[in-house]
mmCIF file of C-alpha atoms and ligand atoms in Angstrom:
data_model
loop_
_atom_site.group_PDB
_atom_site.id
_atom_site.type_symbol
_atom_site.label_atom_id
_atom_site.label_comp_id
_atom_site.label_asym_id
_atom_site.label_seq_id
_atom_site.Cartn_x
_atom_site.Cartn_y
_atom_site.Cartn_z
ATOM 1 C CA MET A 1 202.075 41.443 240.724
ATOM 2 C CA TYR A 2 200.542 38.689 238.556
ATOM 3 C CA ASP A 3 202.188 37.066 235.586
ATOM 4 C CA ILE A 4 198.953 37.392 233.559
ATOM 5 C CA ILE A 5 195.679 38.994 234.165
ATOM 6 C CA ILE A 6 192.696 37.907 231.999
ATOM 7 C CA ILE A 7 189.871 40.317 231.704
ATOM 8 C CA GLY A 8 186.771 38.347 231.216
ATOM 9 C CA GLY A 9 185.647 35.060 232.520
ATOM 10 C CA GLY A 10 183.940 33.309 229.523
ATOM 11 C CA PRO A 11 185.413 30.310 227.470
ATOM 12 C CA ALA A 12 188.233 32.327 225.898
ATOM 13 C CA GLY A 13 189.387 33.851 229.047
ATOM 14 C CA LEU A 14 189.209 30.632 231.005
ATOM 15 C CA THR A 15 190.857 28.805 228.599
ATOM 16 C CA ALA A 16 193.683 31.148 228.603
ATOM 17 C CA ALA A 17 193.779 30.929 232.461
ATOM 18 C CA LEU A 18 194.034 27.083 232.185
ATOM 19 C CA TYR A 19 196.882 27.126 229.734
ATOM 20 C CA ALA A 20 198.699 30.004 231.784
ATOM 21 C CA LEU A 21 198.368 27.916 234.996
ATOM 22 C CA ARG A 22 199.617 24.927 233.449
ATOM 23 C CA ALA A 23 202.536 26.894 232.297
ATOM 24 C CA GLU A 24 203.063 27.493 236.225
ATOM 25 C CA LYS A 25 202.227 31.341 235.818
ATOM 26 C CA SER A 26 200.189 33.216 238.484
ATOM 27 C CA VAL A 27 196.756 34.344 236.880
ATOM 28 C CA LEU A 28 194.035 36.509 237.991
ATOM 29 C CA VAL A 29 190.849 36.318 235.902
ATOM 30 C CA LEU A 30 188.471 39.680 236.334
ATOM 31 C CA GLU A 31 184.780 38.984 235.455
ATOM 32 C CA LYS A 32 182.090 41.657 235.435
ATOM 33 C CA LEU A 33 178.903 39.474 235.890
ATOM 34 C CA GLY A 34 178.725 35.808 235.820
ATOM 35 C CA ILE A 35 181.363 33.270 234.815
ATOM 36 C CA GLY A 36 181.069 31.549 231.275
ATOM 37 C CA GLY A 37 179.799 34.631 229.384
ATOM 38 C CA GLN A 38 177.420 33.957 226.582
ATOM 39 C CA ILE A 39 177.840 30.141 226.616
ATOM 40 C CA ALA A 40 176.395 29.972 230.012
ATOM 41 C CA LEU A 41 173.165 31.062 228.698
ATOM 42 C CA SER A 42 173.070 28.319 226.033
ATOM 43 C CA SER A 43 170.566 25.832 226.822
ATOM 44 C CA ARG A 44 172.770 23.000 225.118
ATOM 45 C CA VAL A 45 176.098 22.727 223.848
ATOM 46 C CA GLU A 46 176.510 20.029 221.327
ATOM 47 C CA ASN A 47 179.067 21.167 219.061
ATOM 48 C CA PHE A 48 182.198 20.922 221.000
ATOM 49 C CA PRO A 49 184.326 18.204 220.003
ATOM 50 C CA GLY A 50 184.460 15.402 222.537
ATOM 51 C CA VAL A 51 181.490 16.527 224.452
ATOM 52 C CA LYS A 52 178.313 15.038 223.118
ATOM 53 C CA SER A 53 175.876 17.330 224.979
ATOM 54 C CA ILE A 54 176.060 19.561 228.024
ATOM 55 C CA SER A 55 174.273 22.681 229.376
ATOM 56 C CA GLY A 56 176.102 25.853 228.775
ATOM 57 C CA PHE A 57 176.145 26.604 232.334
ATOM 58 C CA GLU A 58 177.529 23.421 233.414
ATOM 59 C CA PHE A 59 180.239 23.786 230.565
ATOM 60 C CA ALA A 60 181.047 27.052 232.217
ATOM 61 C CA GLU A 61 181.329 25.685 235.675
ATOM 62 C CA ASN A 62 183.410 22.861 234.542
ATOM 63 C CA LEU A 63 185.945 25.252 233.020
ATOM 64 C CA ALA A 64 185.919 27.566 236.064
ATOM 65 C CA THR A 65 186.443 24.520 238.257
ATOM 66 C CA GLN A 66 189.197 23.633 236.257
ATOM 67 C CA VAL A 67 190.954 26.902 236.526
ATOM 68 C CA THR A 68 190.506 27.340 240.321
ATOM 69 C CA ASP A 69 191.452 23.842 241.019
ATOM 70 C CA LEU A 70 194.738 24.830 239.425
ATOM 71 C CA GLY A 71 195.180 27.832 241.668
ATOM 72 C CA GLY A 72 193.810 30.550 239.402
ATOM 73 C CA GLN A 73 191.911 33.439 241.062
ATOM 74 C CA ILE A 74 188.778 34.863 239.866
ATOM 75 C CA GLU A 75 187.360 38.067 240.979
ATOM 76 C CA TYR A 76 184.163 39.653 240.206
ATOM 77 C CA GLU A 77 184.922 43.124 239.369
ATOM 78 C CA ASP A 78 184.383 45.669 236.619
ATOM 79 C CA VAL A 79 187.153 46.662 234.676
ATOM 80 C CA ILE A 80 187.247 50.541 233.736
ATOM 81 C CA GLY A 81 190.778 50.739 232.281
ATOM 82 C CA ILE A 82 194.143 49.626 231.728
ATOM 83 C CA ARG A 83 197.478 51.626 232.014
ATOM 84 C CA ASP A 84 200.419 50.474 229.936
ATOM 85 C CA GLY A 85 203.950 51.162 231.450
ATOM 86 C CA LYS A 86 206.731 48.894 232.223
ATOM 87 C CA THR A 87 204.203 46.358 233.631
ATOM 88 C CA LYS A 88 200.321 46.558 233.000
ATOM 89 C CA THR A 89 197.750 48.110 235.518
ATOM 90 C CA VAL A 90 194.355 46.853 235.284
ATOM 91 C CA ILE A 91 191.856 49.307 236.881
ATOM 92 C CA THR A 92 188.686 47.993 238.366
ATOM 93 C CA ASP A 93 185.741 49.616 239.846
ATOM 94 C CA SER A 94 187.296 48.637 243.280
ATOM 95 C CA ALA A 95 190.865 48.160 242.787
ATOM 96 C CA GLU A 96 194.086 48.171 240.752
ATOM 97 C CA TYR A 97 196.119 45.111 239.818
ATOM 98 C CA GLU A 98 199.549 44.851 238.386
ATOM 99 C CA ALA A 99 200.624 42.172 235.684
ATOM 100 C CA LYS A 100 203.450 41.578 233.480
ATOM 101 C CA ALA A 101 200.893 40.698 230.487
ATOM 102 C CA VAL A 102 197.299 40.999 229.929
ATOM 103 C CA ILE A 103 194.971 39.054 227.823
ATOM 104 C CA ILE A 104 191.557 40.722 226.806
ATOM 105 C CA ALA A 105 188.793 38.269 226.611
ATOM 106 C CA THR A 106 185.888 40.569 227.008
ATOM 107 C CA GLY A 107 183.109 38.928 224.756
ATOM 108 C CA VAL A 108 180.152 40.816 223.353
ATOM 109 C CA LYS A 109 176.969 41.923 224.682
ATOM 110 C CA ASN A 110 173.433 41.787 223.379
ATOM 111 C CA ARG A 111 172.449 43.884 220.214
ATOM 112 C CA THR A 112 168.984 45.454 220.453
ATOM 113 C CA LEU A 113 166.647 46.229 217.534
ATOM 114 C CA GLY A 114 166.294 49.783 218.290
ATOM 115 C CA ALA A 115 162.424 49.450 217.350
ATOM 116 C CA ALA A 116 159.877 51.786 218.950
ATOM 117 C CA GLY A 117 158.846 50.673 222.696
ATOM 118 C CA GLU A 118 161.933 48.074 222.881
ATOM 119 C CA SER A 119 163.902 50.312 225.538
ATOM 120 C CA GLU A 120 160.710 50.966 227.513
ATOM 121 C CA LEU A 121 159.697 47.131 227.644
ATOM 122 C CA ILE A 122 162.977 45.657 228.236
ATOM 123 C CA GLY A 123 162.607 43.614 231.366
ATOM 124 C CA SER A 124 158.787 43.899 231.146
ATOM 125 C CA GLY A 125 158.302 41.086 228.478
ATOM 126 C CA ILE A 126 161.496 41.670 226.420
ATOM 127 C CA SER A 127 164.316 39.451 227.325
ATOM 128 C CA PHE A 128 167.598 38.400 225.673
ATOM 129 C CA CYS A 129 167.973 35.151 227.537
ATOM 130 C CA ALA A 130 165.610 32.222 226.715
ATOM 131 C CA VAL A 131 167.262 30.047 229.347
ATOM 132 C CA CYS A 132 167.020 32.804 231.999
ATOM 133 C CA ASP A 133 163.343 33.800 231.302
ATOM 134 C CA GLY A 134 161.937 31.212 229.282
ATOM 135 C CA ALA A 135 160.047 29.612 232.527
ATOM 136 C CA PHE A 136 158.001 32.817 232.941
ATOM 137 C CA TYR A 137 156.108 31.973 229.610
ATOM 138 C CA ARG A 138 154.759 28.469 230.200
ATOM 139 C CA GLY A 139 151.745 27.884 228.233
ATOM 140 C CA LYS A 140 152.005 31.301 226.864
ATOM 141 C CA THR A 141 152.854 33.019 223.329
ATOM 142 C CA VAL A 142 156.234 34.461 222.699
ATOM 143 C CA ALA A 143 158.248 35.716 219.842
ATOM 144 C CA VAL A 144 161.880 35.223 219.154
ATOM 145 C CA ILE A 145 163.475 37.597 216.610
ATOM 146 C CA GLY A 146 166.612 37.012 214.733
ATOM 147 C CA GLY A 147 167.927 34.147 212.204
ATOM 148 C CA GLY A 148 171.261 33.167 213.879
ATOM 149 C CA ASN A 149 172.122 30.092 216.040
ATOM 150 C CA THR A 150 170.915 31.704 219.084
ATOM 151 C CA ALA A 151 167.516 32.909 218.025
ATOM 152 C CA VAL A 152 166.924 29.384 216.253
ATOM 153 C CA GLU A 153 168.119 27.428 219.470
ATOM 154 C CA ASP A 154 165.963 29.816 221.853
ATOM 155 C CA ALA A 155 162.985 29.185 219.751
ATOM 156 C CA GLU A 156 163.407 25.456 219.959
ATOM 157 C CA TYR A 157 163.840 25.580 223.542
ATOM 158 C CA LEU A 158 160.802 28.021 224.161
ATOM 159 C CA SER A 159 158.759 25.503 222.109
ATOM 160 C CA ASN A 160 159.133 23.128 224.808
ATOM 161 C CA ILE A 161 157.485 25.765 227.403
ATOM 162 C CA ALA A 162 155.338 28.015 225.560
ATOM 163 C CA GLN A 163 151.931 27.164 223.990
ATOM 164 C CA LYS A 164 152.951 29.117 220.805
ATOM 165 C CA VAL A 165 156.187 30.547 219.328
ATOM 166 C CA TYR A 166 157.004 32.857 216.503
ATOM 167 C CA ILE A 167 160.352 33.039 214.919
ATOM 168 C CA ILE A 168 160.687 36.444 213.157
ATOM 169 C CA HIS A 169 163.660 36.839 210.896
ATOM 170 C CA ARG A 170 164.179 39.826 208.577
ATOM 171 C CA ARG A 171 165.355 37.606 205.684
ATOM 172 C CA ASP A 172 164.007 34.250 204.005
ATOM 173 C CA LYS A 173 167.014 32.300 204.800
ATOM 174 C CA PHE A 174 168.545 31.723 208.181
ATOM 175 C CA ARG A 175 171.883 32.303 209.192
ATOM 176 C CA ALA A 176 171.855 29.723 211.844
ATOM 177 C CA GLU A 177 173.165 25.974 211.081
ATOM 178 C CA GLU A 178 171.067 24.001 208.943
ATOM 179 C CA ARG A 179 170.553 21.363 211.267
ATOM 180 C CA LEU A 180 169.363 23.287 213.986
ATOM 181 C CA VAL A 181 166.594 25.185 211.326
ATOM 182 C CA LYS A 182 165.451 21.507 210.400
ATOM 183 C CA LYS A 183 165.160 20.463 213.990
ATOM 184 C CA LEU A 184 163.068 23.727 214.730
ATOM 185 C CA GLU A 185 161.035 23.134 211.668
ATOM 186 C CA LYS A 186 159.735 20.058 213.479
ATOM 187 C CA CYS A 187 158.269 21.855 216.400
ATOM 188 C CA GLN A 188 154.646 21.718 215.745
ATOM 189 C CA ASN A 189 153.912 25.025 217.835
ATOM 190 C CA VAL A 190 156.501 27.191 216.096
ATOM 191 C CA GLU A 191 155.333 29.648 213.374
ATOM 192 C CA PHE A 192 158.138 30.952 210.917
ATOM 193 C CA LEU A 193 157.564 34.755 210.180
ATOM 194 C CA LEU A 194 160.245 35.186 207.378
ATOM 195 C CA SER A 195 161.184 38.564 205.739
ATOM 196 C CA ALA A 196 159.625 40.519 208.589
ATOM 197 C CA THR A 197 161.021 42.705 211.108
ATOM 198 C CA VAL A 198 159.840 44.470 214.343
ATOM 199 C CA GLU A 199 158.418 47.935 213.847
ATOM 200 C CA LYS A 200 156.913 48.310 217.284
ATOM 201 C CA PHE A 201 156.922 46.558 220.575
ATOM 202 C CA CYS A 202 153.391 47.224 222.002
ATOM 203 C CA GLY A 203 152.304 47.399 225.514
ATOM 204 C CA ASP A 204 151.844 49.620 228.321
ATOM 205 C CA GLY A 205 154.097 48.523 231.118
ATOM 206 C CA LYS A 206 154.130 44.992 229.851
ATOM 207 C CA ILE A 207 154.300 43.660 226.339
ATOM 208 C CA SER A 208 151.304 42.637 224.575
ATOM 209 C CA GLY A 209 152.093 42.320 220.925
ATOM 210 C CA LEU A 210 154.510 43.264 218.135
ATOM 211 C CA ASP A 211 153.681 45.369 214.886
ATOM 212 C CA LEU A 212 155.561 43.663 212.101
ATOM 213 C CA VAL A 213 156.454 44.962 208.662
ATOM 214 C CA SER A 214 157.426 42.979 205.710
ATOM 215 C CA THR A 215 160.804 43.467 204.356
ATOM 216 C CA LYS A 216 159.495 42.425 200.860
ATOM 217 C CA ASP A 217 156.459 44.394 200.220
ATOM 218 C CA ASP A 218 156.170 46.962 203.035
ATOM 219 C CA SER A 219 152.767 45.153 204.258
ATOM 220 C CA LYS A 220 152.210 45.508 207.979
ATOM 221 C CA TRP A 221 150.516 43.179 210.462
ATOM 222 C CA HIS A 222 150.017 42.779 214.365
ATOM 223 C CA ILE A 223 150.548 39.805 216.449
ATOM 224 C CA ASP A 224 149.756 39.307 220.021
ATOM 225 C CA VAL A 225 152.509 37.885 222.362
ATOM 226 C CA ASP A 226 153.264 37.640 226.019
ATOM 227 C CA GLY A 227 156.861 37.952 225.633
ATOM 228 C CA ALA A 228 159.631 38.587 223.173
ATOM 229 C CA PHE A 229 163.088 37.093 222.933
ATOM 230 C CA VAL A 230 165.639 39.362 221.037
ATOM 231 C CA ALA A 231 168.334 37.461 219.594
ATOM 232 C CA VAL A 232 169.937 39.485 216.748
ATOM 233 C CA GLY A 233 173.573 39.314 217.557
ATOM 234 C CA GLN A 234 176.166 40.885 219.750
ATOM 235 C CA ILE A 235 178.116 44.047 219.896
ATOM 236 C CA PRO A 236 181.883 43.865 221.380
ATOM 237 C CA GLN A 237 182.342 45.302 225.012
ATOM 238 C CA ASN A 238 185.748 46.912 224.176
ATOM 239 C CA ASP A 239 184.881 50.740 225.158
ATOM 240 C CA ILE A 240 187.627 50.570 227.993
ATOM 241 C CA LEU A 241 190.349 49.867 225.369
ATOM 242 C CA LYS A 242 189.699 52.951 223.095
ATOM 243 C CA GLY A 243 192.678 55.007 222.859
ATOM 244 C CA LEU A 244 194.860 52.253 224.003
ATOM 245 C CA ILE A 245 194.423 49.343 221.782
ATOM 246 C CA ASN A 246 193.805 49.405 218.008
ATOM 247 C CA LEU A 247 189.882 48.494 217.294
ATOM 248 C CA SER A 248 188.068 47.778 214.153
ATOM 249 C CA ASP A 249 185.341 50.010 212.755
ATOM 250 C CA GLU A 250 182.865 47.743 214.381
ATOM 251 C CA GLY A 251 184.798 48.004 217.921
ATOM 252 C CA TYR A 252 186.510 44.677 217.687
ATOM 253 C CA VAL A 253 190.153 44.296 218.863
ATOM 254 C CA SER A 254 192.308 44.428 215.829
ATOM 255 C CA SER A 255 194.569 41.170 215.659
ATOM 256 C CA GLY A 256 195.293 38.174 213.683
ATOM 257 C CA GLU A 257 195.308 34.552 214.560
ATOM 258 C CA ASP A 258 198.358 34.949 216.743
ATOM 259 C CA CYS A 259 196.029 36.995 219.177
ATOM 260 C CA LEU A 260 198.640 39.656 219.492
ATOM 261 C CA THR A 261 197.432 43.424 219.790
ATOM 262 C CA ASN A 262 199.318 46.586 218.800
ATOM 263 C CA ILE A 263 200.475 46.831 222.381
ATOM 264 C CA GLU A 264 203.461 44.610 223.561
ATOM 265 C CA GLY A 265 202.215 42.357 226.422
ATOM 266 C CA ILE A 266 198.599 42.584 225.646
ATOM 267 C CA PHE A 267 196.903 40.004 223.917
ATOM 268 C CA VAL A 268 193.214 39.190 222.875
ATOM 269 C CA ALA A 269 191.109 36.137 222.775
ATOM 270 C CA GLY A 270 187.603 35.086 221.957
ATOM 271 C CA ASP A 271 184.525 37.061 220.496
ATOM 272 C CA CYS A 272 185.882 40.478 221.163
ATOM 273 C CA ARG A 273 188.700 39.981 218.665
ATOM 274 C CA LYS A 274 188.052 40.839 214.824
ATOM 275 C CA LYS A 275 187.433 37.396 213.341
ATOM 276 C CA SER A 276 185.163 35.771 210.870
ATOM 277 C CA ILE A 277 183.939 32.619 213.053
ATOM 278 C CA ARG A 278 182.661 33.441 216.634
ATOM 279 C CA GLN A 279 182.090 29.969 218.080
ATOM 280 C CA LEU A 280 182.848 28.240 221.248
ATOM 281 C CA THR A 281 185.580 26.225 219.562
ATOM 282 C CA THR A 282 187.176 29.383 217.998
ATOM 283 C CA ALA A 283 187.135 31.102 221.545
ATOM 284 C CA VAL A 284 188.767 28.493 223.364
ATOM 285 C CA GLY A 285 191.164 28.059 220.259
ATOM 286 C CA ASP A 286 192.070 31.731 220.968
ATOM 287 C CA GLY A 287 192.235 31.496 224.600
ATOM 288 C CA SER A 288 195.152 28.756 224.313
ATOM 289 C CA VAL A 289 196.956 30.878 221.426
ATOM 290 C CA ALA A 290 196.621 34.241 223.646
ATOM 291 C CA ALA A 291 197.794 32.330 226.640
ATOM 292 C CA LEU A 292 200.793 30.747 225.212
ATOM 293 C CA ALA A 293 201.841 34.240 223.615
ATOM 294 C CA ALA A 294 201.434 35.856 226.996
ATOM 295 C CA CYS A 295 203.742 33.045 228.673
ATOM 296 C CA SER A 296 206.331 33.454 226.041
ATOM 297 C CA PHE A 297 206.107 37.304 226.635
ATOM 298 C CA VAL A 298 206.437 36.677 230.544
ATOM 299 C CA ASP A 299 209.216 34.322 230.251
ATOM 300 C CA ALA A 300 211.182 36.554 228.029
ATOM 301 C CA GLY A 301 211.328 39.134 230.938
HETATM 302 P P1 LIG B 401 174.425 36.308 214.807
HETATM 303 O O1 LIG B 401 174.946 34.705 214.178
HETATM 304 O O2 LIG B 401 175.256 37.497 214.537
HETATM 305 O O3 LIG B 401 172.975 36.277 214.149
HETATM 306 C C1 LIG B 401 172.231 37.496 214.366
HETATM 307 C C2 LIG B 401 170.728 37.224 213.689
HETATM 308 O O4 LIG B 401 170.105 38.670 213.781
HETATM 309 C C3 LIG B 401 170.952 37.356 212.152
HETATM 310 O O5 LIG B 401 170.071 36.423 211.571
HETATM 311 C C4 LIG B 401 170.808 38.964 211.751
HETATM 312 O O6 LIG B 401 170.154 38.800 210.366
HETATM 313 C C5 LIG B 401 169.804 39.190 212.766
HETATM 314 N N1 LIG B 401 169.845 40.679 212.989
HETATM 315 C C6 LIG B 401 170.982 41.415 213.153
HETATM 316 N N2 LIG B 401 170.800 42.667 213.301
HETATM 317 C C7 LIG B 401 169.374 42.662 213.068
HETATM 318 C C8 LIG B 401 168.192 43.806 213.209
HETATM 319 N N3 LIG B 401 168.658 45.051 213.276
HETATM 320 N N4 LIG B 401 166.836 43.512 212.803
HETATM 321 C C9 LIG B 401 166.604 42.121 212.459
HETATM 322 N N5 LIG B 401 167.550 41.009 212.581
HETATM 323 C C10 LIG B 401 168.900 41.435 212.812
HETATM 324 O O7 LIG B 401 174.090 35.955 216.345
HETATM 325 P P2 LIG B 401 174.058 34.701 217.337
HETATM 326 O O8 LIG B 401 172.803 33.930 216.674
HETATM 327 O O9 LIG B 401 173.724 35.476 218.584
HETATM 328 O O10 LIG B 401 175.144 34.071 217.342
HETATM 329 C C11 LIG B 401 176.381 34.647 217.528
HETATM 330 C C12 LIG B 401 177.580 33.679 217.383
HETATM 331 O O11 LIG B 401 177.456 32.672 218.649
HETATM 332 C C13 LIG B 401 177.417 32.986 215.985
HETATM 333 O O12 LIG B 401 178.909 32.813 215.693
HETATM 334 C C14 LIG B 401 176.782 31.719 216.526
HETATM 335 O O13 LIG B 401 177.308 30.376 215.611
HETATM 336 C C15 LIG B 401 177.586 31.330 217.949
HETATM 337 N N6 LIG B 401 176.579 30.546 218.628
HETATM 338 C C16 LIG B 401 176.635 29.386 218.589
HETATM 339 C C17 LIG B 401 175.874 28.479 219.233
HETATM 340 C C18 LIG B 401 175.979 26.901 219.199
HETATM 341 O O14 LIG B 401 177.019 26.758 218.348
HETATM 342 N N7 LIG B 401 175.405 25.969 219.913
HETATM 343 C C19 LIG B 401 174.754 28.857 220.022
HETATM 344 C C20 LIG B 401 174.633 30.336 219.859
HETATM 345 C C21 LIG B 401 175.330 31.083 219.086
HETATM 346 P P3 LIG B 401 170.855 38.539 209.069
HETATM 347 O O15 LIG B 401 171.007 36.998 209.074
HETATM 348 O O16 LIG B 401 169.897 38.945 208.153
HETATM 349 O O17 LIG B 401 172.108 39.452 209.070
#
């Protein structure tokens, strides 16, 4: 029996682990894929207070090392359900674990556009991770679709590798931070295609281009590309919680800044929580709040 099981090994989950371990609780972190969640895929983190610049991967590794050095256990298993009783049972694809409290920090997954040809070409020229797949496009032409921080950062990252980068955004104003947009505007090989969406990902077995449509006047045109990076936000990964935890209409865990859920002893932290600002700083903030609440719950017996 663990004091606290944390579902998700991103910044929120690992911060929760850190705080719980420092409160001398026994902690198990269950992570489906790789440690660090979305931040591990971020090329540079430059907005975390006190850290001037660090790769997302290194940031995640440092956090995981802090957790394991304190005796935290991290297992790579897919959680498929939680049973609520006197204690909490967390069911994975290969085992069942008991805990006095559970913290959900399942994060979010990449949203797709739903355009024609997209599902067929994912992995054959369509990617969701510039840092992971950018190197395949050295000297080539790529497009990034989206207008948030991820899209703008991805486009800038790719501009150092690809010969030409298009950034395609459905509005004429970016959602991304102004500072990031200004930096991107300085990249000579980046062309901004604003007020445009992708109607079709073209290519037979491998992407060859994009059919675009204007959101202003319905005009259509085609661009040739060797690769496309879809960066249009995320959707929460809370399906396993349906029927147990109250979720918002969009599927985020309903909770306030106190990180409590409607179930006693189950807490939530990070991007999977209903909130207005999803940032690294708010994720780690949630992690500490959820952990301290879970520790109090465990101590109260
Ligand atoms: P995001 O901020 O939610 O932006 C998603 C973008 O995709 C928006 O520009 C949105 O357009 C567009 N979009 C959504 N659905 C679309 C569709 N069907 N067709 C076309 N465009 C669509 O997502 P994100 O950029 O992945 O960022 C997620 C969170 O992580 C944000 O809080 C962000 O600040 C944070 N983040 C931070 C950093 C950093 O600080 N270094 C790096 C990456 C991400 P509209 O603008 O028109 O809605």
